[in-house]
């Protein structure tokens, strides 16, 4: 399955964005989908995710209460809603699909190109 993340951009601190992860086919529905991010000079880190039924997986502590993941299987799309954005959220955001939940990036077989999120102070 091919994934495409979109919706990134430049936003002021305290603002919101919604990222989308669109899949190429309905096989996507069998996968857990996770969002990761990578800031300059840092390792890729897990953000949050959603299981096949639409239930959220645990979020990273840094985004707990601010970010939420949802999915619409009729559109083969997963969303990452980001509220109260802070400059430290600046990163390239990636979506990934895999058979089981993990916070380890290497676990996921399918990745899309990322989308840049920049939060100004």
PDB file of C-alpha atoms in Angstrom:
ATOM      1  CA  UNK A   1       0.000   0.000   0.000  1.00  0.00           C
ATOM      2  CA  UNK A   2       1.278   3.478  -0.828  1.00  0.00           C
ATOM      3  CA  UNK A   3       0.801   6.354   1.569  1.00  0.00           C
ATOM      4  CA  UNK A   4       0.782  10.096   1.040  1.00  0.00           C
ATOM      5  CA  UNK A   5       0.860  12.589   3.885  1.00  0.00           C
ATOM      6  CA  UNK A   6      -0.348  16.131   3.340  1.00  0.00           C
ATOM      7  CA  UNK A   7      -1.585  19.161   5.216  1.00  0.00           C
ATOM      8  CA  UNK A   8       1.627  20.496   6.655  1.00  0.00           C
ATOM      9  CA  UNK A   9       2.549  24.146   6.631  1.00  0.00           C
ATOM     10  CA  UNK A  10       3.618  27.138   8.643  1.00  0.00           C
ATOM     11  CA  UNK A  11       1.550  27.996  11.701  1.00  0.00           C
ATOM     12  CA  UNK A  12       1.979  30.278  14.681  1.00  0.00           C
ATOM     13  CA  UNK A  13       2.485  28.935  18.160  1.00  0.00           C
ATOM     14  CA  UNK A  14      -0.884  27.979  19.635  1.00  0.00           C
ATOM     15  CA  UNK A  15      -2.372  27.270  16.230  1.00  0.00           C
ATOM     16  CA  UNK A  16      -3.775  24.072  14.755  1.00  0.00           C
ATOM     17  CA  UNK A  17      -3.274  21.903  11.720  1.00  0.00           C
ATOM     18  CA  UNK A  18      -4.803  18.713  10.418  1.00  0.00           C
ATOM     19  CA  UNK A  19      -2.595  16.310   8.549  1.00  0.00           C
ATOM     20  CA  UNK A  20      -3.982  13.658   6.242  1.00  0.00           C
ATOM     21  CA  UNK A  21      -2.537  10.300   5.283  1.00  0.00           C
ATOM     22  CA  UNK A  22      -4.174   8.930   2.169  1.00  0.00           C
ATOM     23  CA  UNK A  23      -3.660   5.331   1.099  1.00  0.00           C
ATOM     24  CA  UNK A  24      -3.615   3.984  -2.425  1.00  0.00           C
ATOM     25  CA  UNK A  25      -6.036   1.126  -1.845  1.00  0.00           C
ATOM     26  CA  UNK A  26      -8.398  -0.451   0.635  1.00  0.00           C
ATOM     27  CA  UNK A  27      -5.783  -2.919   1.846  1.00  0.00           C
ATOM     28  CA  UNK A  28      -4.905   0.003   4.092  1.00  0.00           C
ATOM     29  CA  UNK A  29      -7.903  -0.883   6.248  1.00  0.00           C
ATOM     30  CA  UNK A  30      -6.139  -3.950   7.604  1.00  0.00           C
ATOM     31  CA  UNK A  31      -3.265  -1.929   9.008  1.00  0.00           C
ATOM     32  CA  UNK A  32      -2.532   0.020  12.101  1.00  0.00           C
ATOM     33  CA  UNK A  33      -1.452   3.510  11.089  1.00  0.00           C
ATOM     34  CA  UNK A  34       0.995   5.555  13.098  1.00  0.00           C
ATOM     35  CA  UNK A  35       2.354   9.059  12.800  1.00  0.00           C
ATOM     36  CA  UNK A  36       6.026   9.747  13.351  1.00  0.00           C
ATOM     37  CA  UNK A  37       7.994  12.948  13.169  1.00  0.00           C
ATOM     38  CA  UNK A  38      11.592  13.887  12.661  1.00  0.00           C
ATOM     39  CA  UNK A  39      13.080  17.214  13.600  1.00  0.00           C
ATOM     40  CA  UNK A  40      16.414  18.400  12.194  1.00  0.00           C
ATOM     41  CA  UNK A  41      19.291  16.583  13.850  1.00  0.00           C
ATOM     42  CA  UNK A  42      17.008  14.263  15.783  1.00  0.00           C
ATOM     43  CA  UNK A  43      15.851  10.705  15.387  1.00  0.00           C
ATOM     44  CA  UNK A  44      12.443   9.856  14.045  1.00  0.00           C
ATOM     45  CA  UNK A  45       9.995   9.581  16.933  1.00  0.00           C
ATOM     46  CA  UNK A  46       6.570   8.101  17.393  1.00  0.00           C
ATOM     47  CA  UNK A  47       3.708  10.573  17.804  1.00  0.00           C
ATOM     48  CA  UNK A  48       0.396   8.730  17.854  1.00  0.00           C
ATOM     49  CA  UNK A  49      -1.641   6.201  15.935  1.00  0.00           C
ATOM     50  CA  UNK A  50      -4.910   4.433  15.302  1.00  0.00           C
ATOM     51  CA  UNK A  51      -5.848   0.790  15.011  1.00  0.00           C
ATOM     52  CA  UNK A  52      -7.868  -0.889  12.289  1.00  0.00           C
ATOM     53  CA  UNK A  53     -11.165  -0.190  14.019  1.00  0.00           C
ATOM     54  CA  UNK A  54     -10.432   3.463  14.599  1.00  0.00           C
ATOM     55  CA  UNK A  55      -9.357   3.295  18.215  1.00  0.00           C
ATOM     56  CA  UNK A  56      -6.423   5.480  19.142  1.00  0.00           C
ATOM     57  CA  UNK A  57      -3.144   3.951  20.182  1.00  0.00           C
ATOM     58  CA  UNK A  58      -1.211   5.612  23.015  1.00  0.00           C
ATOM     59  CA  UNK A  59       0.236   9.005  22.178  1.00  0.00           C
ATOM     60  CA  UNK A  60       3.705  10.218  22.963  1.00  0.00           C
ATOM     61  CA  UNK A  61       3.857  12.196  26.187  1.00  0.00           C
ATOM     62  CA  UNK A  62       4.955  15.318  24.321  1.00  0.00           C
ATOM     63  CA  UNK A  63       1.692  15.481  22.379  1.00  0.00           C
ATOM     64  CA  UNK A  64      -0.755  13.899  24.817  1.00  0.00           C
ATOM     65  CA  UNK A  65      -3.897  16.011  25.079  1.00  0.00           C
ATOM     66  CA  UNK A  66      -2.985  18.148  22.062  1.00  0.00           C
ATOM     67  CA  UNK A  67      -2.889  15.701  19.154  1.00  0.00           C
ATOM     68  CA  UNK A  68      -5.547  13.210  18.111  1.00  0.00           C
ATOM     69  CA  UNK A  69      -5.650  10.591  15.395  1.00  0.00           C
ATOM     70  CA  UNK A  70      -8.732   9.405  13.553  1.00  0.00           C
ATOM     71  CA  UNK A  71      -9.405   7.384  10.464  1.00  0.00           C
ATOM     72  CA  UNK A  72     -12.041   7.181   7.780  1.00  0.00           C
ATOM     73  CA  UNK A  73     -11.818   3.781   6.147  1.00  0.00           C
ATOM     74  CA  UNK A  74     -14.378   4.748   3.516  1.00  0.00           C
ATOM     75  CA  UNK A  75     -11.805   7.258   2.279  1.00  0.00           C
ATOM     76  CA  UNK A  76      -8.727   5.163   3.046  1.00  0.00           C
ATOM     77  CA  UNK A  77      -7.468   8.127   5.048  1.00  0.00           C
ATOM     78  CA  UNK A  78      -6.065   8.725   8.510  1.00  0.00           C
ATOM     79  CA  UNK A  79      -5.931  12.149  10.088  1.00  0.00           C
ATOM     80  CA  UNK A  80      -3.704  13.754  12.693  1.00  0.00           C
ATOM     81  CA  UNK A  81      -5.336  16.721  14.335  1.00  0.00           C
ATOM     82  CA  UNK A  82      -2.778  18.925  16.062  1.00  0.00           C
ATOM     83  CA  UNK A  83      -3.891  21.630  18.463  1.00  0.00           C
ATOM     84  CA  UNK A  84      -1.979  24.116  20.570  1.00  0.00           C
ATOM     85  CA  UNK A  85       1.090  23.692  18.427  1.00  0.00           C
ATOM     86  CA  UNK A  86       4.433  24.700  19.861  1.00  0.00           C
ATOM     87  CA  UNK A  87       7.767  25.471  18.189  1.00  0.00           C
ATOM     88  CA  UNK A  88       9.122  22.129  19.405  1.00  0.00           C
ATOM     89  CA  UNK A  89       6.514  20.404  17.247  1.00  0.00           C
ATOM     90  CA  UNK A  90       8.383  21.611  14.173  1.00  0.00           C
ATOM     91  CA  UNK A  91       9.366  18.538  12.172  1.00  0.00           C
ATOM     92  CA  UNK A  92       8.658  16.483   9.109  1.00  0.00           C
ATOM     93  CA  UNK A  93       5.647  14.330   9.847  1.00  0.00           C
ATOM     94  CA  UNK A  94       5.315  10.852   8.366  1.00  0.00           C
ATOM     95  CA  UNK A  95       2.536   8.307   8.381  1.00  0.00           C
ATOM     96  CA  UNK A  96       3.298   4.613   8.409  1.00  0.00           C
ATOM     97  CA  UNK A  97       1.238   1.437   8.215  1.00  0.00           C
ATOM     98  CA  UNK A  98       1.945  -1.897   9.824  1.00  0.00           C
ATOM     99  CA  UNK A  99       0.374  -5.113  11.001  1.00  0.00           C
ATOM    100  CA  UNK A 100       0.784  -4.457  14.698  1.00  0.00           C
ATOM    101  CA  UNK A 101       1.201  -1.532  17.029  1.00  0.00           C
ATOM    102  CA  UNK A 102       4.660  -0.356  17.941  1.00  0.00           C
ATOM    103  CA  UNK A 103       6.388   2.904  18.740  1.00  0.00           C
ATOM    104  CA  UNK A 104       9.444   1.689  16.838  1.00  0.00           C
ATOM    105  CA  UNK A 105       9.664   3.028  13.316  1.00  0.00           C
ATOM    106  CA  UNK A 106      11.399  -0.061  11.934  1.00  0.00           C
ATOM    107  CA  UNK A 107       8.299  -2.105  12.736  1.00  0.00           C
ATOM    108  CA  UNK A 108       6.277  -0.420  10.005  1.00  0.00           C
ATOM    109  CA  UNK A 109       6.509  -1.707   6.466  1.00  0.00           C
ATOM    110  CA  UNK A 110       4.797   1.080   4.587  1.00  0.00           C
ATOM    111  CA  UNK A 111       5.792   4.717   4.655  1.00  0.00           C
ATOM    112  CA  UNK A 112       4.866   7.757   2.717  1.00  0.00           C
ATOM    113  CA  UNK A 113       6.866  10.898   2.037  1.00  0.00           C
ATOM    114  CA  UNK A 114       6.565  13.310   4.905  1.00  0.00           C
ATOM    115  CA  UNK A 115       4.951  16.689   5.188  1.00  0.00           C
ATOM    116  CA  UNK A 116       6.705  19.628   6.811  1.00  0.00           C
ATOM    117  CA  UNK A 117       5.172  21.301   9.843  1.00  0.00           C
ATOM    118  CA  UNK A 118       6.773  24.518  11.027  1.00  0.00           C
ATOM    119  CA  UNK A 119       5.569  26.309  14.137  1.00  0.00           C
ATOM    120  CA  UNK A 120       6.763  29.855  14.649  1.00  0.00           C
ATOM    121  CA  UNK A 121       7.148  31.363  18.095  1.00  0.00           C
TER     122      UNK A 121
END
